[in-house]
C-alpha positions as protocol buffer text, in pm:
chain_id: "A"
residue {
  index: 1
  type: MET
  ca { x: 8981 y: 10790 z: 4240 }
}
residue {
  index: 2
  type: ALA
  ca { x: 8715 y: 10670 z: 4453 }
}
residue {
  index: 3
  type: TYR
  ca { x: 8792 y: 10392 z: 4732 }
}
residue {
  index: 4
  type: SER
  ca { x: 8565 y: 10081 z: 4786 }
}
residue {
  index: 5
  type: LEU
  ca { x: 8582 y: 9898 z: 5087 }
}
residue {
  index: 6
  type: PRO
  ca { x: 8624 y: 9529 z: 5049 }
}
residue {
  index: 7
  type: ARG
  ca { x: 8327 y: 9289 z: 5118 }
}
residue {
  index: 8
  type: ASP
  ca { x: 8505 y: 9112 z: 5392 }
}
residue {
  index: 9
  type: ALA
  ca { x: 8535 y: 9451 z: 5544 }
}
residue {
  index: 10
  type: PHE
  ca { x: 8182 y: 9547 z: 5516 }
}
residue {
  index: 11
  type: LEU
  ca { x: 8060 y: 9209 z: 5661 }
}
residue {
  index: 12
  type: LEU
  ca { x: 8254 y: 9254 z: 5955 }
}
residue {
  index: 13
  type: LEU
  ca { x: 8144 y: 9601 z: 5991 }
}
residue {
  index: 14
  type: GLU
  ca { x: 7778 y: 9500 z: 5949 }
}
residue {
  index: 15
  type: GLU
  ca { x: 7841 y: 9216 z: 6221 }
}
residue {
  index: 16
  type: ALA
  ca { x: 7999 y: 9481 z: 6457 }
}
residue {
  index: 17
  type: PHE
  ca { x: 7643 y: 9669 z: 6413 }
}
residue {
  index: 18
  type: ASN
  ca { x: 7451 y: 9382 z: 6484 }
}
residue {
  index: 19
  type: HIS
  ca { x: 7358 y: 9306 z: 6123 }
}
residue {
  index: 20
  type: ASP
  ca { x: 7198 y: 9679 z: 6131 }
}
residue {
  index: 21
  type: ARG
  ca { x: 7309 y: 9723 z: 5728 }
}
residue {
  index: 22
  type: PRO
  ca { x: 7230 y: 10098 z: 5731 }
}
residue {
  index: 23
  type: LYS
  ca { x: 7457 y: 10171 z: 6022 }
}
residue {
  index: 24
  type: ALA
  ca { x: 7727 y: 9965 z: 5833 }
}
residue {
  index: 25
  type: GLU
  ca { x: 7702 y: 10120 z: 5525 }
}
residue {
  index: 26
  type: VAL
  ca { x: 7702 y: 10472 z: 5668 }
}
residue {
  index: 27
  type: PHE
  ca { x: 8024 y: 10359 z: 5871 }
}
residue {
  index: 28
  type: ALA
  ca { x: 8152 y: 10201 z: 5565 }
}
residue {
  index: 29
  type: HIS
  ca { x: 8089 y: 10527 z: 5377 }
}
residue {
  index: 30
  type: ALA
  ca { x: 8251 y: 10728 z: 5613 }
}
residue {
  index: 31
  type: ILE
  ca { x: 8582 y: 10499 z: 5603 }
}
residue {
  index: 32
  type: GLU
  ca { x: 8568 y: 10505 z: 5224 }
}
residue {
  index: 33
  type: ALA
  ca { x: 8550 y: 10881 z: 5200 }
}
residue {
  index: 34
  type: SER
  ca { x: 8836 y: 10920 z: 5475 }
}
residue {
  index: 35
  type: ILE
  ca { x: 9063 y: 10686 z: 5256 }
}
residue {
  index: 36
  type: THR
  ca { x: 8963 y: 10878 z: 4939 }
}
residue {
  index: 37
  type: ALA
  ca { x: 9026 y: 11223 z: 5111 }
}
residue {
  index: 38
  type: ILE
  ca { x: 9377 y: 11108 z: 5230 }
}
residue {
  index: 39
  type: GLN
  ca { x: 9437 y: 10978 z: 4863 }
}
residue {
  index: 40
  type: ASP
  ca { x: 9319 y: 11334 z: 4718 }
}
residue {
  index: 41
  type: LYS
  ca { x: 9528 y: 11515 z: 4951 }
}
residue {
  index: 42
  type: ALA
  ca { x: 9831 y: 11319 z: 4871 }
}
residue {
  index: 43
  type: ASN
  ca { x: 9782 y: 11360 z: 4514 }
}
residue {
  index: 44
  type: GLU
  ca { x: 9717 y: 11719 z: 4542 }
}
residue {
  index: 45
  type: TYR
  ca { x: 10065 y: 11749 z: 4755 }
}
residue {
  index: 46
  type: ILE
  ca { x: 10236 y: 11554 z: 4486 }
}
residue {
  index: 47
  type: VAL
  ca { x: 10110 y: 11792 z: 4199 }
}
residue {
  index: 48
  type: ASP
  ca { x: 10197 y: 12112 z: 4418 }
}
residue {
  index: 49
  type: LYS
  ca { x: 10517 y: 11998 z: 4498 }
}
residue {
  index: 50
  type: LYS
  ca { x: 10580 y: 11898 z: 4137 }
}
residue {
  index: 51
  type: GLU
  ca { x: 10497 y: 12257 z: 4028 }
}
residue {
  index: 52
  type: ALA
  ca { x: 10693 y: 12420 z: 4282 }
}
residue {
  index: 53
  type: ILE
  ca { x: 10993 y: 12204 z: 4201 }
}
residue {
  index: 54
  type: LYS
  ca { x: 10954 y: 12299 z: 3842 }
}
residue {
  index: 55
  type: SER
  ca { x: 10911 y: 12694 z: 3903 }
}
residue {
  index: 56
  type: GLU
  ca { x: 11226 y: 12677 z: 4107 }
}
residue {
  index: 57
  type: LEU
  ca { x: 11412 y: 12478 z: 3813 }
}
residue {
  index: 58
  type: TYR
  ca { x: 11299 y: 12710 z: 3567 }
}
residue {
  index: 59
  type: ASN
  ca { x: 11430 y: 13010 z: 3759 }
}
residue {
  index: 60
  type: GLU
  ca { x: 11771 y: 12883 z: 3838 }
}
residue {
  index: 61
  type: LEU
  ca { x: 11832 y: 12787 z: 3470 }
}
residue {
  index: 62
  type: ARG
  ca { x: 11688 y: 13123 z: 3370 }
}
residue {
  index: 63
  type: THR
  ca { x: 11940 y: 13321 z: 3568 }
}
residue {
  index: 64
  type: GLU
  ca { x: 12260 y: 13132 z: 3481 }
}
residue {
  index: 65
  type: LEU
  ca { x: 12416 y: 12990 z: 3155 }
}
residue {
  index: 66
  type: ALA
  ca { x: 12423 y: 12602 z: 3208 }
}
residue {
  index: 67
  type: THR
  ca { x: 12560 y: 12324 z: 3030 }
}
residue {
  index: 68
  type: LYS
  ca { x: 12375 y: 12035 z: 2928 }
}
residue {
  index: 69
  type: GLU
  ca { x: 12543 y: 11808 z: 3178 }
}
residue {
  index: 70
  type: PHE
  ca { x: 12457 y: 12064 z: 3468 }
}
residue {
  index: 71
  type: VAL
  ca { x: 12096 y: 12055 z: 3360 }
}
residue {
  index: 72
  type: ARG
  ca { x: 12085 y: 11685 z: 3330 }
}
residue {
  index: 73
  type: ALA
  ca { x: 12240 y: 11684 z: 3672 }
}
residue {
  index: 74
  type: GLU
  ca { x: 11987 y: 11890 z: 3801 }
}
residue {
  index: 75
  type: ILE
  ca { x: 11695 y: 11718 z: 3655 }
}
residue {
  index: 76
  type: ASN
  ca { x: 11822 y: 11381 z: 3789 }
}
residue {
  index: 77
  type: GLY
  ca { x: 11853 y: 11544 z: 4116 }
}
residue {
  index: 78
  type: LEU
  ca { x: 11501 y: 11690 z: 4126 }
}
residue {
  index: 79
  type: ARG
  ca { x: 11344 y: 11358 z: 3958 }
}
residue {
  index: 80
  type: ALA
  ca { x: 11526 y: 11174 z: 4263 }
}
residue {
  index: 81
  type: GLU
  ca { x: 11357 y: 11437 z: 4521 }
}
residue {
  index: 82
  type: ILE
  ca { x: 11040 y: 11371 z: 4393 }
}
residue {
  index: 83
  type: LYS
  ca { x: 11045 y: 11017 z: 4398 }
}
residue {
  index: 84
  type: GLN
  ca { x: 11168 y: 11017 z: 4748 }
}
residue {
  index: 85
  type: ASP
  ca { x: 10886 y: 11272 z: 4834 }
}
residue {
  index: 86
  type: ILE
  ca { x: 10628 y: 11044 z: 4670 }
}
residue {
  index: 87
  type: ASN
  ca { x: 10805 y: 10724 z: 4862 }
}
residue {
  index: 88
  type: ASP
  ca { x: 10770 y: 10943 z: 5193 }
}
residue {
  index: 89
  type: LEU
  ca { x: 10400 y: 11013 z: 5108 }
}
residue {
  index: 90
  type: ARG
  ca { x: 10321 y: 10654 z: 5039 }
}
residue {
  index: 91
  type: THR
  ca { x: 10488 y: 10565 z: 5348 }
}
residue {
  index: 92
  type: GLU
  ca { x: 10283 y: 10831 z: 5543 }
}
residue {
  index: 93
  type: LEU
  ca { x: 9955 y: 10711 z: 5380 }
}
residue {
  index: 94
  type: LYS
  ca { x: 10019 y: 10350 z: 5465 }
}
residue {
  index: 95
  type: GLN
  ca { x: 10088 y: 10443 z: 5827 }
}
residue {
  index: 96
  type: ASP
  ca { x: 9757 y: 10652 z: 5817 }
}
residue {
  index: 97
  type: ILE
  ca { x: 9558 y: 10371 z: 5696 }
}
residue {
  index: 98
  type: ASN
  ca { x: 9701 y: 10147 z: 5934 }
}
residue {
  index: 99
  type: ASP
  ca { x: 9619 y: 10363 z: 6214 }
}
residue {
  index: 100
  type: LEU
  ca { x: 9277 y: 10400 z: 6062 }
}
residue {
  index: 101
  type: ARG
  ca { x: 9273 y: 10016 z: 6080 }
}
residue {
  index: 102
  type: ILE
  ca { x: 9383 y: 9998 z: 6430 }
}
residue {
  index: 103
  type: GLU
  ca { x: 9112 y: 10269 z: 6549 }
}
residue {
  index: 104
  type: LEU
  ca { x: 8861 y: 10047 z: 6374 }
}
residue {
  index: 105
  type: ASN
  ca { x: 8944 y: 9744 z: 6544 }
}
residue {
  index: 106
  type: ASP
  ca { x: 8940 y: 9929 z: 6879 }
}
residue {
  index: 107
  type: LEU
  ca { x: 8608 y: 10060 z: 6807 }
}
residue {
  index: 108
  type: ARG
  ca { x: 8473 y: 9709 z: 6710 }
}
residue {
  index: 109
  type: THR
  ca { x: 8623 y: 9573 z: 7033 }
}
residue {
  index: 110
  type: ASP
  ca { x: 8436 y: 9863 z: 7251 }
}
residue {
  index: 111
  type: VAL
  ca { x: 8122 y: 9763 z: 7057 }
}
residue {
  index: 112
  type: LYS
  ca { x: 8147 y: 9385 z: 7130 }
}
residue {
  index: 113
  type: GLN
  ca { x: 8229 y: 9454 z: 7505 }
}
residue {
  index: 114
  type: THR
  ca { x: 7917 y: 9698 z: 7504 }
}
residue {
  index: 115
  type: ALA
  ca { x: 7689 y: 9458 z: 7355 }
}
residue {
  index: 116
  type: LEU
  ca { x: 7802 y: 9191 z: 7591 }
}
residue {
  index: 117
  type: LEU
  ca { x: 7751 y: 9428 z: 7911 }
}
residue {
  index: 118
  type: LEU
  ca { x: 7392 y: 9518 z: 7770 }
}
residue {
  index: 119
  type: LYS
  ca { x: 7304 y: 9149 z: 7748 }
}
residue {
  index: 120
  type: ILE
  ca { x: 7439 y: 9083 z: 8099 }
}
residue {
  index: 121
  type: LEU
  ca { x: 7220 y: 9383 z: 8234 }
}
residue {
  index: 122
  type: ILE
  ca { x: 6931 y: 9266 z: 8054 }
}
residue {
  index: 123
  type: GLY
  ca { x: 6972 y: 8946 z: 8203 }
}
residue {
  index: 124
  type: LEU
  ca { x: 7008 y: 9039 z: 8530 }
}
residue {
  index: 125
  type: THR
  ca { x: 6715 y: 9275 z: 8505 }
}
residue {
  index: 126
  type: ILE
  ca { x: 6503 y: 9012 z: 8407 }
}
residue {
  index: 127
  type: PHE
  ca { x: 6611 y: 8779 z: 8682 }
}
residue {
  index: 128
  type: GLY
  ca { x: 6512 y: 9076 z: 8958 }
}
residue {
  index: 129
  type: LEU
  ca { x: 6209 y: 9139 z: 8794 }
}
residue {
  index: 130
  type: THR
  ca { x: 6107 y: 8792 z: 8818 }
}
residue {
  index: 131
  type: LEU
  ca { x: 6271 y: 8712 z: 9155 }
}
residue {
  index: 132
  type: PHE
  ca { x: 6084 y: 8998 z: 9321 }
}
residue {
  index: 133
  type: ASN
  ca { x: 5748 y: 8971 z: 9138 }
}
residue {
  index: 134
  type: PRO
  ca { x: 5468 y: 8903 z: 9384 }
}
residue {
  index: 135
  type: ALA
  ca { x: 5299 y: 8647 z: 9179 }
}
residue {
  index: 136
  type: PHE
  ca { x: 5653 y: 8449 z: 9157 }
}
residue {
  index: 137
  type: VAL
  ca { x: 5713 y: 8481 z: 9522 }
}
residue {
  index: 138
  type: LYS
  ca { x: 5345 y: 8314 z: 9584 }
}
residue {
  index: 139
  type: LEU
  ca { x: 5417 y: 8042 z: 9328 }
}
residue {
  index: 140
  type: VAL
  ca { x: 5760 y: 7960 z: 9496 }
}
residue {
  index: 141
  type: GLU
  ca { x: 5569 y: 7947 z: 9825 }
}
residue {
  index: 142
  type: LEU
  ca { x: 5296 y: 7694 z: 9683 }
}
residue {
  index: 143
  type: LEU
  ca { x: 5566 y: 7478 z: 9566 }
}
residue {
  index: 144
  type: MET
  ca { x: 5761 y: 7480 z: 9884 }
}
residue {
  index: 145
  type: LYS
  ca { x: 5450 y: 7377 z: 10094 }
}
């Protein structure tokens, strides 16, 4: 099951990369792949856990004579355990996704701060080059006379 990044999130990414669409697409693809990998891992864990529980139940029932009530109680207990495990996994996945969102917001902030610093440095460089340019100094001297 592939995850697709919402359009609004992609537009924010594109804006964060100064409208550089290829970079935004690569980053969005990385986010989508990460979320898909997390979901796949969770699904694999659920399947593995389910198979392990089935195997344990089969071995226990095979070695002892059980009544229908006992078997039903065991099955209900295992169902509850599986549901709990699934809920725990969902909670972990939600936490992981929230952590990824927080990291993404931190990255956006860092990119914005770096862009602002770059603009300031470029402005200072242009100002310095203009101020110390001999032709500009002569022009200022002519204007001052």
